[in-house]
Coordinates of N, CA, C and O in Angstrom, one line a residue:
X185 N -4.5 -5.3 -50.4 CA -4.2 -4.0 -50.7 C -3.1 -3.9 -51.7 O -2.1 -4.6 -51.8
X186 N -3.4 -2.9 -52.7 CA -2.3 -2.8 -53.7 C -3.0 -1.5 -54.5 O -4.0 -0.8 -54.3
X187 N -2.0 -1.6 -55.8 CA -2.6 -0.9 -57.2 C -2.7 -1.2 -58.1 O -1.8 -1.4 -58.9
X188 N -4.5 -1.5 -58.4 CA -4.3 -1.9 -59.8 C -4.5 -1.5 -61.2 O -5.5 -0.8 -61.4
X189 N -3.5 -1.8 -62.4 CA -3.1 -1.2 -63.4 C -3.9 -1.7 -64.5 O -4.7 -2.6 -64.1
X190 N -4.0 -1.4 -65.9 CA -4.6 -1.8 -66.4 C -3.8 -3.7 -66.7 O -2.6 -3.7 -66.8
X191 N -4.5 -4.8 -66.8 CA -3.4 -5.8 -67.4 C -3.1 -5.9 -68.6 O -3.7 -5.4 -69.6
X192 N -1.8 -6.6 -68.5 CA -1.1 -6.9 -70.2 C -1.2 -8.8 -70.1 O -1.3 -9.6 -69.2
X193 N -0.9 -8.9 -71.5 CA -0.8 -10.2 -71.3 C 0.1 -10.7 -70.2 O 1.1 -10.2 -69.7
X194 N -0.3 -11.7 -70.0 CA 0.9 -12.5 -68.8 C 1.3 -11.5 -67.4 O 2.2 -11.7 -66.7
X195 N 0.4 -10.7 -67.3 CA 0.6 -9.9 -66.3 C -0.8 -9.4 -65.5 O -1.5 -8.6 -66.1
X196 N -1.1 -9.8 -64.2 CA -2.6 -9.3 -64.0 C -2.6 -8.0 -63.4 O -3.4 -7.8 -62.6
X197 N -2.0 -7.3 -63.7 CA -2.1 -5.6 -63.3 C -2.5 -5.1 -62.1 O -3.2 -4.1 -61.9
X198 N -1.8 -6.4 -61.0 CA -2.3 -5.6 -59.4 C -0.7 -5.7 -59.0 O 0.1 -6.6 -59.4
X199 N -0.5 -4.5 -58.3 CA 1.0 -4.3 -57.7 C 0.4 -4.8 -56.6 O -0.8 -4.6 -56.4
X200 N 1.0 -5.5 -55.7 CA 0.9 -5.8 -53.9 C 1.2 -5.3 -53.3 O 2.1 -4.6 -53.8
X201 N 1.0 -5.1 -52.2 CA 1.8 -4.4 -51.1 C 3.3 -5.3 -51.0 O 4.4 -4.7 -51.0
X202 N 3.2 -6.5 -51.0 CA 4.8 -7.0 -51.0 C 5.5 -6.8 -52.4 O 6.6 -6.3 -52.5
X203 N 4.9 -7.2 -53.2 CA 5.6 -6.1 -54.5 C 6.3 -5.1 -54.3 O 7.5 -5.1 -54.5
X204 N 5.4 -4.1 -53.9 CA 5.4 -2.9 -53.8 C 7.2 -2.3 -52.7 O 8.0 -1.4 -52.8
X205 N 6.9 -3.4 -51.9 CA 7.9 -3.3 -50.6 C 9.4 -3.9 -51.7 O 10.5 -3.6 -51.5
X206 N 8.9 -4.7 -52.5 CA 10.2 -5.3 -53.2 C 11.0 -4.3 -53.7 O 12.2 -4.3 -53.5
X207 N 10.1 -2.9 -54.5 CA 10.9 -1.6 -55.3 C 11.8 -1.3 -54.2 O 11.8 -1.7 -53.0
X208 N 12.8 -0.5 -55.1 CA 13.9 0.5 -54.2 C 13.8 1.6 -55.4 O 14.4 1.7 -56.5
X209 N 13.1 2.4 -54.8 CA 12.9 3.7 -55.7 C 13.1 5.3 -54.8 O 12.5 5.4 -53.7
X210 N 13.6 6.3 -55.2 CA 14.0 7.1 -54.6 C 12.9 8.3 -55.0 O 13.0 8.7 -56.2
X211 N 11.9 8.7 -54.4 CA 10.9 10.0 -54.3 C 10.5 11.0 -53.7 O 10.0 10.7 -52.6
X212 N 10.4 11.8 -54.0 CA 10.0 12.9 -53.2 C 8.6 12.6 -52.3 O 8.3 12.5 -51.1
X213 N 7.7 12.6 -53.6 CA 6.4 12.6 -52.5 C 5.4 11.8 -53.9 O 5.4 12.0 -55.1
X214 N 4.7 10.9 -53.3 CA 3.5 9.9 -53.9 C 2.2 10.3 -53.3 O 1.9 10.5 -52.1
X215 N 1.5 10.4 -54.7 CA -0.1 11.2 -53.9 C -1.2 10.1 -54.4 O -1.5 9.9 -55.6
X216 N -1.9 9.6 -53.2 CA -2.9 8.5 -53.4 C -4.1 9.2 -53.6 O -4.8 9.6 -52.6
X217 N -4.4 9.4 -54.6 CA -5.6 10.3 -54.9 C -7.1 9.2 -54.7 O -8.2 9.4 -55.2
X218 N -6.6 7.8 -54.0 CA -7.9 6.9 -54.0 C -8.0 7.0 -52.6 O -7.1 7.4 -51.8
X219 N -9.4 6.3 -52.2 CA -10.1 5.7 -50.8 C -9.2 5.0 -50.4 O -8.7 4.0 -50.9
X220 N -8.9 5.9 -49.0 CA -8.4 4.8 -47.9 C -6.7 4.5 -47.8 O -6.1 3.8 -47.0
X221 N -6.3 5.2 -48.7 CA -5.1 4.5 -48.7 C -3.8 5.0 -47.8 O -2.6 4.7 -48.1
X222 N -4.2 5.8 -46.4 CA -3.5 5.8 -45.8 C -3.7 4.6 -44.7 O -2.8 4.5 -43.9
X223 N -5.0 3.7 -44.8 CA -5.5 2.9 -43.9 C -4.7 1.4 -43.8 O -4.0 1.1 -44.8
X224 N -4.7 0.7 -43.1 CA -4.8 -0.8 -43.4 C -4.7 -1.6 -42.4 O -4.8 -1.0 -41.3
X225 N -4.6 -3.1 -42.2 CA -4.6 -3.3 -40.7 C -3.5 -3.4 -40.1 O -2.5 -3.4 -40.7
X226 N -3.5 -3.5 -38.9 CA -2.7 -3.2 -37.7 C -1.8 -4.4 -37.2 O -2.2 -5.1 -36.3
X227 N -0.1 -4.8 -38.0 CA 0.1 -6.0 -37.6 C 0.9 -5.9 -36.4 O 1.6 -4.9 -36.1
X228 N 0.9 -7.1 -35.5 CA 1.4 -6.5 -33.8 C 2.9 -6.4 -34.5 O 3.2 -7.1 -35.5
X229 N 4.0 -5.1 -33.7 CA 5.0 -5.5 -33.6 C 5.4 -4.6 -34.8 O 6.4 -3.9 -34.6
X230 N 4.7 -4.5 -35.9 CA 4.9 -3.8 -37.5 C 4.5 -2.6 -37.3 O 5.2 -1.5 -37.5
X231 N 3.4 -2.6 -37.1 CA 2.3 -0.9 -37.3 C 1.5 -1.3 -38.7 O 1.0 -2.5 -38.8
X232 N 1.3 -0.7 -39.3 CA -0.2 -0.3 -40.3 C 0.5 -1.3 -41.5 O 1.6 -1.3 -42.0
X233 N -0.2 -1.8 -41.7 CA -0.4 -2.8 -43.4 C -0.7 -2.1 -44.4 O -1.6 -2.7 -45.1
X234 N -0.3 -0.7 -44.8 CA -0.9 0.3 -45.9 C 0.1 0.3 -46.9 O 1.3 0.0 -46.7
X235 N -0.6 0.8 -48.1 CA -0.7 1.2 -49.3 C 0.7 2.3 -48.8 O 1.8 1.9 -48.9
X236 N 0.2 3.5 -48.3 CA 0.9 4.7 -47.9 C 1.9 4.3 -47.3 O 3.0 4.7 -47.9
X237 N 2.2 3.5 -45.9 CA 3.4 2.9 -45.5 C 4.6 1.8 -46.7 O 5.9 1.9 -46.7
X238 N 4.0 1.1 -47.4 CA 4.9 0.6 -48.1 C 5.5 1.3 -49.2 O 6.6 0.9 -49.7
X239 N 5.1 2.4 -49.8 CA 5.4 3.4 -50.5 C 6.1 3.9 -50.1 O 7.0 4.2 -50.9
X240 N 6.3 4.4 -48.7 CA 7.2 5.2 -47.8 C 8.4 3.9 -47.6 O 9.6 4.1 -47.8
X241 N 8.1 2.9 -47.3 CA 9.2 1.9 -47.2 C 9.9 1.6 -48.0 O 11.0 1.1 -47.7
X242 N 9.4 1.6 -49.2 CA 10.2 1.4 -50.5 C 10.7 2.7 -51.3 O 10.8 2.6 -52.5
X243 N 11.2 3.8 -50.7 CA 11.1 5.3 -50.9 C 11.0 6.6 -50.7 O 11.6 7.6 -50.4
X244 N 9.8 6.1 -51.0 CA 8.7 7.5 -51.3 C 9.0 8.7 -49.7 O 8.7 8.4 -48.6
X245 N 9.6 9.6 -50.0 CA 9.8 10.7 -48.5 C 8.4 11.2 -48.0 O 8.0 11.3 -46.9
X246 N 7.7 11.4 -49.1 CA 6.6 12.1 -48.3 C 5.3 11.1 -49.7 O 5.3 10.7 -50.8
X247 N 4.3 11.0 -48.6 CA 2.9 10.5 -49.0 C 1.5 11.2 -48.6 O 1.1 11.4 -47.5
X248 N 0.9 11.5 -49.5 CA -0.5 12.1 -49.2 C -1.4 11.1 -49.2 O -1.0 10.3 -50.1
X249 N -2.6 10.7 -48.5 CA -3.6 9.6 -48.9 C -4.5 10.0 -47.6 O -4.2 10.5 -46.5
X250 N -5.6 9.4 -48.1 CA -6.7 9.5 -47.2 C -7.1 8.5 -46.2 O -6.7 7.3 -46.2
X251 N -7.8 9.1 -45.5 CA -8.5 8.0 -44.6 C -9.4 7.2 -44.5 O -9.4 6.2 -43.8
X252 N -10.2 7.7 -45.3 CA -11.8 7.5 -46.1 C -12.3 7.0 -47.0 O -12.3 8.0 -47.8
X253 N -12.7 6.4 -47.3 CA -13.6 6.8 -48.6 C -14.0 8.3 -49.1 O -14.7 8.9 -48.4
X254 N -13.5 9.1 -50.5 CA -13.4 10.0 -50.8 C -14.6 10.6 -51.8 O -15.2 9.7 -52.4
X255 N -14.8 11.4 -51.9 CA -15.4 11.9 -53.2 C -14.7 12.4 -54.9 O -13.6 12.9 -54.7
X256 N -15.0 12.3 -55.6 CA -14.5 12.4 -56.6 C -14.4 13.8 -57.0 O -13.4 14.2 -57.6
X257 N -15.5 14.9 -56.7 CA -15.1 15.9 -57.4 C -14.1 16.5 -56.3 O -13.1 17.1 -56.4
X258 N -14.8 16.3 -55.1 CA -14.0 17.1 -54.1 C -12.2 16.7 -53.9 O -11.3 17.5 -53.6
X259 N -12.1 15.5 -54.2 CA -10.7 15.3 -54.6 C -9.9 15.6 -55.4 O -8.7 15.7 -55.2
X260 N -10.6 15.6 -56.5 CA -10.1 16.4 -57.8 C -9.7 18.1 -57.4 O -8.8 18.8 -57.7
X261 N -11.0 18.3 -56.6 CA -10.3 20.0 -56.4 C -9.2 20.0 -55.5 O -8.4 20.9 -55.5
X262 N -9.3 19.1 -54.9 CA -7.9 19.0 -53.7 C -6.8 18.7 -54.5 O -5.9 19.5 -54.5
X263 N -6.6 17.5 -55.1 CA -5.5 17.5 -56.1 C -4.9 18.7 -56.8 O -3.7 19.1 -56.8
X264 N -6.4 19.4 -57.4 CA -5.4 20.6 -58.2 C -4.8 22.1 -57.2 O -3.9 22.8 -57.4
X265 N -5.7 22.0 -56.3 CA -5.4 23.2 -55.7 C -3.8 22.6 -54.8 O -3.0 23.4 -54.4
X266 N -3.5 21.2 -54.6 CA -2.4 21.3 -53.7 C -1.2 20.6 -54.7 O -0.3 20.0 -54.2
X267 N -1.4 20.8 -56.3 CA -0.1 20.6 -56.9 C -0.1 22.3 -57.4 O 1.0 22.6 -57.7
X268 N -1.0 23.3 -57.5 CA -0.6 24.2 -57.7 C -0.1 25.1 -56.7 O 0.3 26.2 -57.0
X269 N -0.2 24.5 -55.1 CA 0.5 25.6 -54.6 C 1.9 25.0 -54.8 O 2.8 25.8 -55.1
X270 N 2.3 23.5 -54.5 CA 3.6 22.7 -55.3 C 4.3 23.3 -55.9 O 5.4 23.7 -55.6
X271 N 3.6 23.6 -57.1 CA 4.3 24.3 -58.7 C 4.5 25.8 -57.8 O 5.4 26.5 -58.3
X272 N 4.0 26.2 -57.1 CA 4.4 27.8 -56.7 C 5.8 27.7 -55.8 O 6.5 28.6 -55.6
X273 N 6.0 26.4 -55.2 CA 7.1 26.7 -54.7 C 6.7 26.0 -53.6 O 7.6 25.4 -53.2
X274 N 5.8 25.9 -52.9 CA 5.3 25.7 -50.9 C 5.6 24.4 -50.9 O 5.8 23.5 -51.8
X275 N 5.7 24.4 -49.7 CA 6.2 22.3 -49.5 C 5.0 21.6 -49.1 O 3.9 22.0 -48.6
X276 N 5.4 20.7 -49.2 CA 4.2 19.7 -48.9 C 3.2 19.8 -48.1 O 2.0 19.8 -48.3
X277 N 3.9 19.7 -46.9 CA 2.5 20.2 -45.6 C 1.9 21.2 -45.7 O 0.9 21.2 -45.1
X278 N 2.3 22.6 -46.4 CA 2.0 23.7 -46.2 C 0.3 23.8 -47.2 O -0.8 24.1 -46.8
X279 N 1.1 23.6 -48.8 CA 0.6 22.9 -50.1 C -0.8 21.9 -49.6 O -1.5 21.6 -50.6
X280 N -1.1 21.2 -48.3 CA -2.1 20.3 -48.4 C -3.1 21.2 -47.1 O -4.2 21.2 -46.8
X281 N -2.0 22.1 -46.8 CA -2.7 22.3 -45.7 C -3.9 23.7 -46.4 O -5.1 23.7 -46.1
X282 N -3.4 24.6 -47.1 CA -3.8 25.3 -47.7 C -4.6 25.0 -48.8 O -5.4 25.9 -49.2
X283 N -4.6 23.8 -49.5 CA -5.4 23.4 -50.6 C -6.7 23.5 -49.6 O -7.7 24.3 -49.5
X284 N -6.4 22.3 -48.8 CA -7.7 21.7 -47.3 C -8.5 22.9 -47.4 O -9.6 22.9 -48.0
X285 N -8.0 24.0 -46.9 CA -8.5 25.5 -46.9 C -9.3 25.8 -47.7 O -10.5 26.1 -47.3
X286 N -8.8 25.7 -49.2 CA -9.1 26.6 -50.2 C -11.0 25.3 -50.8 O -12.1 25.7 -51.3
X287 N -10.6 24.5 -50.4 CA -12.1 23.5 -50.6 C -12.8 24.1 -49.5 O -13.6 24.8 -49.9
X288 N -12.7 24.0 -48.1 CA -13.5 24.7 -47.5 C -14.2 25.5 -47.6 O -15.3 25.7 -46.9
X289 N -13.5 26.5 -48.7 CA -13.6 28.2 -48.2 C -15.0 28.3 -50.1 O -16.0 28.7 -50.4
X290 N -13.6 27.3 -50.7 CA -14.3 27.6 -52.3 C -16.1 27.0 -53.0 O -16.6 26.9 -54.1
X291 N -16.7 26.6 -51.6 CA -17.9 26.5 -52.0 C -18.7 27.7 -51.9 O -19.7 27.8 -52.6
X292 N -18.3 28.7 -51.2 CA -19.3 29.9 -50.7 C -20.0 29.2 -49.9 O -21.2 29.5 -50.1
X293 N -19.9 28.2 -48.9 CA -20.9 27.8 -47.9 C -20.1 26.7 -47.3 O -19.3 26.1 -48.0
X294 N -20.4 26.3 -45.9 CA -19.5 25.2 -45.5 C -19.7 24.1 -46.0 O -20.8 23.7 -46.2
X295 N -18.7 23.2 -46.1 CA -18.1 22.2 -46.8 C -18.3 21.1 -45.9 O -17.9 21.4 -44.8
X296 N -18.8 19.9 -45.9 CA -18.7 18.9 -44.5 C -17.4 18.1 -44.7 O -17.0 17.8 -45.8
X297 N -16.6 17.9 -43.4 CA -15.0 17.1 -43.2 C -14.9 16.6 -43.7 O -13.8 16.1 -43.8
X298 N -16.1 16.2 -44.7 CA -15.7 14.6 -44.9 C -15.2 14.4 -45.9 O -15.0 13.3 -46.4
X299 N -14.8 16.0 -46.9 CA -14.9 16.2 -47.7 C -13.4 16.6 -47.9 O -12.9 16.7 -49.0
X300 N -12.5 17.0 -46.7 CA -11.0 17.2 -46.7 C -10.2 17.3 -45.4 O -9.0 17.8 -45.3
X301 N -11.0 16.8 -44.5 CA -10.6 16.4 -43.4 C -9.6 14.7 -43.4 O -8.7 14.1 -42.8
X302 N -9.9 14.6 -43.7 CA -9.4 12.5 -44.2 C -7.7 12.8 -44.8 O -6.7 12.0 -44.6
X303 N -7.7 14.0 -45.5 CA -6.1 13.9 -45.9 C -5.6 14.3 -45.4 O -5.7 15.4 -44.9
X304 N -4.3 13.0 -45.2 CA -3.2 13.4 -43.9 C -2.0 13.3 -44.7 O -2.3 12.7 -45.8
X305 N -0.9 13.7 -44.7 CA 1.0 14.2 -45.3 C 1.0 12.7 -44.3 O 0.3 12.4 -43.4
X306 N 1.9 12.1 -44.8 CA 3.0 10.7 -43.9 C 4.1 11.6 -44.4 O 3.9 12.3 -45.4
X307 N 5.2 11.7 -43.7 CA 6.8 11.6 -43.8 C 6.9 13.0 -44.3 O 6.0 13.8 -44.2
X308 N 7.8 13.3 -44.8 CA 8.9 14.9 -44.7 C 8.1 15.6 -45.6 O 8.4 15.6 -46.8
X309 N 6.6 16.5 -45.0 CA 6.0 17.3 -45.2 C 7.2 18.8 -45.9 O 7.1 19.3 -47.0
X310 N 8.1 19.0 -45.1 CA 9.0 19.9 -45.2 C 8.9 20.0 -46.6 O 8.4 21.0 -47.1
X311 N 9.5 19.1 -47.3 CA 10.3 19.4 -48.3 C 9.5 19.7 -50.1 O 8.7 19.0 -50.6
X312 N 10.0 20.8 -50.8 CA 9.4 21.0 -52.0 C 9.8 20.5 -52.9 O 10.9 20.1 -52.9
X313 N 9.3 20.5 -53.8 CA 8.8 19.9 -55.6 C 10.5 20.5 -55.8 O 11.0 21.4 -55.2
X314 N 11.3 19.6 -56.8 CA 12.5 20.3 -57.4 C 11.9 20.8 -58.8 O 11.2 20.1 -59.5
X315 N 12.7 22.6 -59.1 CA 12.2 22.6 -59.9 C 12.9 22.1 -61.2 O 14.1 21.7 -61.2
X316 N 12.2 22.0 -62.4 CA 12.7 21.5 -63.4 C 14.1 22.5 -64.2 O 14.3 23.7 -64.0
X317 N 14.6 21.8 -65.0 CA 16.4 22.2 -65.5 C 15.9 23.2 -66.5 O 16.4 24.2 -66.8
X318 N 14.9 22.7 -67.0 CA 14.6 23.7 -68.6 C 14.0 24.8 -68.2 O 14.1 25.7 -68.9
X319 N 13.2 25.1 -66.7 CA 12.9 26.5 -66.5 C 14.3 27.0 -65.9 O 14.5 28.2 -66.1
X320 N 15.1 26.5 -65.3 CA 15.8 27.3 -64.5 C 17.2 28.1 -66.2 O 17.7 29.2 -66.3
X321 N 17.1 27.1 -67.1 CA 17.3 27.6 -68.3 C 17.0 28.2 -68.9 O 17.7 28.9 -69.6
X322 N 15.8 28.2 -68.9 CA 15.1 29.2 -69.3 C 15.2 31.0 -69.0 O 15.3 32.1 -69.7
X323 N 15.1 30.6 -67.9 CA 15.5 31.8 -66.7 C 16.4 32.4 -67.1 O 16.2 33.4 -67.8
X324 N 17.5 31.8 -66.9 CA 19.3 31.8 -66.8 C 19.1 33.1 -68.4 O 19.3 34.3 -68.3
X325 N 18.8 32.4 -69.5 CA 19.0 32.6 -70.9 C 18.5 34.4 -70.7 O 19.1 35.5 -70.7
X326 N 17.3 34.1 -70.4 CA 16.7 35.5 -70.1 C 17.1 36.4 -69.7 O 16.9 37.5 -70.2
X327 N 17.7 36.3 -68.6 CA 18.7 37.2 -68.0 C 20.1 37.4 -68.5 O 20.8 38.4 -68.3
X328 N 20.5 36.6 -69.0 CA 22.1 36.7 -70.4 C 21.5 37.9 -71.2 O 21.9 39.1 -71.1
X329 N 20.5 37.2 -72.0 CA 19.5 37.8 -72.9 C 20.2 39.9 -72.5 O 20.9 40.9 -72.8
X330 N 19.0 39.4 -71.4 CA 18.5 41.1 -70.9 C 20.0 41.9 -70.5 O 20.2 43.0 -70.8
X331 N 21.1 41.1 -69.7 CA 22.3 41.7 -69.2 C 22.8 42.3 -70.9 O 23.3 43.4 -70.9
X332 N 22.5 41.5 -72.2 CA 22.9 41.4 -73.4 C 22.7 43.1 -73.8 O 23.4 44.0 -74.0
X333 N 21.3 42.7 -73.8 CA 20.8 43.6 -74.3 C 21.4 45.4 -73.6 O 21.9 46.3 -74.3
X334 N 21.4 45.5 -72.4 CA 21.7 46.7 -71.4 C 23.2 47.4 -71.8 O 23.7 48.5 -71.8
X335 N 23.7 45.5 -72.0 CA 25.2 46.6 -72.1 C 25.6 47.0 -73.3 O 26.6 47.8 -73.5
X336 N 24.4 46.4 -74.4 CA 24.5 47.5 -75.7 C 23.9 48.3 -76.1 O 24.0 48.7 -77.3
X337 N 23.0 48.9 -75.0 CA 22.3 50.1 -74.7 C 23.2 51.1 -74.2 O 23.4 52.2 -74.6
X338 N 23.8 50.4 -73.1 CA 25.1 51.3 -73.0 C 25.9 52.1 -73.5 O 26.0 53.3 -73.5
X339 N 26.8 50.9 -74.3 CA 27.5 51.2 -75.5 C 27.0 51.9 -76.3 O 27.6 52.9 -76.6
X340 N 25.6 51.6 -77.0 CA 25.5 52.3 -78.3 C 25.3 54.1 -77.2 O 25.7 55.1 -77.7
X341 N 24.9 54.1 -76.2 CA 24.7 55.5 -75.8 C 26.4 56.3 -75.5 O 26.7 57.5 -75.8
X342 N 27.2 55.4 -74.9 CA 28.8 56.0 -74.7 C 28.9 56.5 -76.3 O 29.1 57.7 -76.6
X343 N 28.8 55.3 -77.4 CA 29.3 55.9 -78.6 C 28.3 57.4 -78.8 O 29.0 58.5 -79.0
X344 N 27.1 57.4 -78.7 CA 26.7 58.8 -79.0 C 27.4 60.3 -78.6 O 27.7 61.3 -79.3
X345 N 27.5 59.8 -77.3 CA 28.1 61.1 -76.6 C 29.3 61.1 -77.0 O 29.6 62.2 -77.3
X346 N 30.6 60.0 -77.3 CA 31.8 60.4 -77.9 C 31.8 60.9 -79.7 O 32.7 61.6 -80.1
X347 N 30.9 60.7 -80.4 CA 30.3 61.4 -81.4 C 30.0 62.2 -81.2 O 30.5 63.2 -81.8
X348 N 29.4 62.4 -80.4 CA 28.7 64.0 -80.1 C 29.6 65.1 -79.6 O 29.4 66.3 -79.7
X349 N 30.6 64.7 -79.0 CA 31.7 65.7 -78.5 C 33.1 65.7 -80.0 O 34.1 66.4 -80.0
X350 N 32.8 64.9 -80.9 CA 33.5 64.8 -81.8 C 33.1 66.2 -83.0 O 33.7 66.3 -84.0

């Protein structure tokens, strides 16, 4: 079990699960958009030998991955539909749970499980996407901007009326 990458020289482009366990990396949430990867076997005493568990051990707060063998387009629609409720703000569990939904619903006809049933949230579903520095700058500027703008709307209107009584 691992991930493999494309290789470079001197390097065969498979991360391992012991690899993998070697990182110390701090994340919000890792999304296994391949077959199976919340699966693996069962060591006595450990729990699950997975992809999804050592990611979470080496990090990762929250993990999405399947149970299955997946489909490709249907995954794809699940992908997009549960980073755009992400990008809206909803947290993780909410975001997978509602994507799940939205494939169900978005054929016009029912959909078989097999098709978004299999994806399960590991670990702190709770928590949402941070948003990025340059929108909240963005933001910020805008509203400088606009306060900018009002209070020389203001002004230029006080100057009228003291002209005007002049």
């Amino acid at each position: 079990t691992g991930i493999l990458f494309a290789g470079d020289k001197g390097d065969d482009g498979f991360l391992s699960l012991p690899e993998i366990l070697d990182l110390d990396f701090t994340i919000g949430l890792t999304f296994l958009s391949a077959c199976s990867g919340g699966v693996g076997d069962k060591l006595p005493g450990e729990g699950l030998d997975s992809l999804a568990g050592a990611l979470q051990e080496s990090g990762s707060r929250a993990v999405v991955a399947s149970l299955w063998d997946v489909e490709d387009l249907a995954t794809r629609s699940l992908v997009d539909q549960f980073y755009h409720r992400v990008g809206k703000g909803g947290n993780f569990s909410s975001a997978l749970r509602e994507a799940k939904l939205a494939l169900m619903k978005g054929a016009g006809r029912p959909i078989s499980p097999r098709h978004w049933a299999g994806w399960v949230l590991i670990g702190d579903g709770g928590q949402t996407a941070p948003r990025p520095r340059a929108r909240a700058l963005l933001q910020a500027m805008v509203l400088i901007i606009a306060l900018a703008l009002g209070a020389a709307a203001v002004h230029a209107a006080f100057r009228r009326r003291v002209t005007a009584r002049s």
